Amino acid sequence: MALKRGMYLVVGLCSLLLGLIGIAVPLLPTVPFILLAAFCFARSNQRLHNWLMTHPWFADALQDWDRERAIRKGLKKKAYIATSVSFLVSIAIVPLIWVKVMLACMLTGLLLYLRCIPELDD
């Protein structure tokens, strides 16, 4: 049991780190890593789980997701904007056409995924 909790803790910490890096790095998604960190912390370290669930940056979104499996309209709009801007900047910077096409396909996939997530009123 201790080994399993340790593995959840390591995965949770790595996921949290990747999620925090994803705030600044365009192609690294933040939300899935933060959700994974919350899942892992809930199974390994209650103190870290409580910290993440009450953190000012993530608390509202995590609690909405935990209760409703949905996100607020305003947050969804911000996700659309941040995703689009970061991918469009990446597409503009990259010189290779095949990479531009791949990024455009990834952007389309992410926006379609975001569209499928249920919304809560603000």
Tab-separated table of C-alpha atoms in Angstrom:
chain	number	residue	atom	x	y	z
A	1	MET	CA	0.000	0.000	0.000
A	2	ALA	CA	2.839	2.422	0.794
A	3	LEU	CA	4.423	1.772	-2.613
A	4	LYS	CA	1.123	2.533	-4.369
A	5	ARG	CA	0.679	5.774	-2.402
A	6	GLY	CA	4.284	6.703	-3.183
A	7	MET	CA	3.709	6.170	-6.898
A	8	TYR	CA	0.554	8.316	-6.802
A	9	LEU	CA	2.517	11.012	-4.974
A	10	VAL	CA	5.359	11.008	-7.528
A	11	VAL	CA	2.941	11.069	-10.472
A	12	GLY	CA	0.932	13.841	-8.775
A	13	LEU	CA	4.004	15.992	-8.149
A	14	CYS	CA	5.277	15.493	-11.710
A	15	SER	CA	1.829	16.281	-13.067
A	16	LEU	CA	1.576	19.422	-10.959
A	17	LEU	CA	4.990	20.555	-12.189
A	18	LEU	CA	4.038	19.931	-15.821
A	19	GLY	CA	0.739	21.755	-15.299
A	20	LEU	CA	2.524	24.775	-13.850
A	21	ILE	CA	5.012	24.781	-16.722
A	22	GLY	CA	2.050	24.488	-19.090
A	23	ILE	CA	0.803	27.890	-17.954
A	24	ALA	CA	3.745	29.468	-19.802
A	25	VAL	CA	4.557	26.902	-22.514
A	26	PRO	CA	2.066	26.977	-25.396
A	27	LEU	CA	1.883	23.284	-26.335
A	28	LEU	CA	1.864	21.854	-22.818
A	29	PRO	CA	-1.712	21.601	-21.523
A	30	THR	CA	-2.310	22.832	-17.983
A	31	VAL	CA	-5.786	21.552	-17.142
A	32	PRO	CA	-5.282	17.801	-17.708
A	33	PHE	CA	-2.102	17.815	-15.626
A	34	ILE	CA	-3.740	19.720	-12.768
A	35	LEU	CA	-6.719	17.333	-12.848
A	36	LEU	CA	-4.335	14.364	-12.790
A	37	ALA	CA	-2.435	15.921	-9.877
A	38	ALA	CA	-5.676	16.347	-7.918
A	39	PHE	CA	-6.614	12.714	-8.635
A	40	CYS	CA	-3.199	11.440	-7.519
A	41	PHE	CA	-3.026	13.630	-4.420
A	42	ALA	CA	-6.477	12.436	-3.344
A	43	ARG	CA	-5.039	8.905	-3.270
A	44	SER	CA	-1.649	9.697	-1.781
A	45	ASN	CA	-1.424	12.872	0.301
A	46	GLN	CA	-4.463	14.570	1.808
A	47	ARG	CA	-2.488	17.695	2.713
A	48	LEU	CA	-1.390	18.279	-0.896
A	49	HIS	CA	-4.878	17.466	-2.144
A	50	ASN	CA	-6.407	20.036	0.220
A	51	TRP	CA	-3.773	22.589	-0.802
A	52	LEU	CA	-4.509	22.084	-4.504
A	53	MET	CA	-8.293	22.088	-4.012
A	54	THR	CA	-8.103	25.395	-2.107
A	55	HIS	CA	-5.384	27.086	-4.182
A	56	PRO	CA	-6.615	30.443	-5.539
A	57	TRP	CA	-5.573	29.622	-9.126
A	58	PHE	CA	-7.214	26.213	-9.368
A	59	ALA	CA	-9.816	25.823	-6.588
A	60	ASP	CA	-12.933	27.010	-8.407
A	61	ALA	CA	-12.270	25.015	-11.569
A	62	LEU	CA	-11.272	21.855	-9.682
A	63	GLN	CA	-14.302	22.014	-7.409
A	64	ASP	CA	-16.647	22.604	-10.366
A	65	TRP	CA	-15.083	19.673	-12.171
A	66	ASP	CA	-15.284	17.491	-9.054
A	67	ARG	CA	-18.966	18.279	-8.422
A	68	GLU	CA	-20.411	18.769	-11.912
A	69	ARG	CA	-17.863	17.429	-14.410
A	70	ALA	CA	-18.207	20.827	-16.099
A	71	ILE	CA	-16.452	24.207	-16.262
A	72	ARG	CA	-17.768	27.760	-16.095
A	73	LYS	CA	-18.482	29.648	-19.322
A	74	GLY	CA	-15.953	32.369	-18.505
A	75	LEU	CA	-13.192	29.848	-17.879
A	76	LYS	CA	-14.086	28.013	-21.068
A	77	LYS	CA	-13.881	31.283	-23.003
A	78	LYS	CA	-10.454	31.989	-21.474
A	79	ALA	CA	-9.350	28.473	-22.429
A	80	TYR	CA	-10.487	29.062	-26.042
A	81	ILE	CA	-8.595	32.349	-26.194
A	82	ALA	CA	-5.383	31.149	-24.501
A	83	THR	CA	-5.287	27.964	-26.577
A	84	SER	CA	-5.927	29.797	-29.834
A	85	VAL	CA	-3.399	32.565	-29.165
A	86	SER	CA	-0.622	30.188	-28.083
A	87	PHE	CA	-1.129	27.882	-31.054
A	88	LEU	CA	-1.440	30.739	-33.557
A	89	VAL	CA	1.799	32.272	-32.264
A	90	SER	CA	3.484	28.870	-32.578
A	91	ILE	CA	2.119	28.445	-36.110
A	92	ALA	CA	3.397	31.910	-37.070
A	93	ILE	CA	6.881	31.235	-35.671
A	94	VAL	CA	7.496	27.736	-37.021
A	95	PRO	CA	9.107	27.741	-40.491
A	96	LEU	CA	8.168	24.196	-41.569
A	97	ILE	CA	4.820	23.856	-43.340
A	98	TRP	CA	4.193	20.298	-42.112
A	99	VAL	CA	4.635	21.461	-38.515
A	100	LYS	CA	2.223	24.339	-39.146
A	101	VAL	CA	-0.348	21.864	-40.472
A	102	MET	CA	0.197	19.553	-37.487
A	103	LEU	CA	-0.237	22.470	-35.059
A	104	ALA	CA	-3.395	23.573	-36.862
A	105	CYS	CA	-4.787	20.028	-36.556
A	106	MET	CA	-3.892	19.909	-32.856
A	107	LEU	CA	-5.548	23.297	-32.331
A	108	THR	CA	-8.691	22.093	-34.082
A	109	GLY	CA	-8.759	18.935	-31.963
A	110	LEU	CA	-8.305	20.861	-28.713
A	111	LEU	CA	-11.006	23.382	-29.592
A	112	LEU	CA	-13.410	20.576	-30.486
A	113	TYR	CA	-12.604	18.855	-27.190
A	114	LEU	CA	-13.221	22.091	-25.264
A	115	ARG	CA	-16.522	22.482	-27.072
A	116	CYS	CA	-17.660	19.072	-25.816
A	117	ILE	CA	-17.057	19.912	-22.137
A	118	PRO	CA	-20.323	20.849	-20.406
A	119	GLU	CA	-20.670	24.455	-19.223
A	120	LEU	CA	-21.839	26.015	-15.986
A	121	ASP	CA	-23.288	29.517	-15.802
A	122	ASP	CA	-20.907	32.108	-14.362
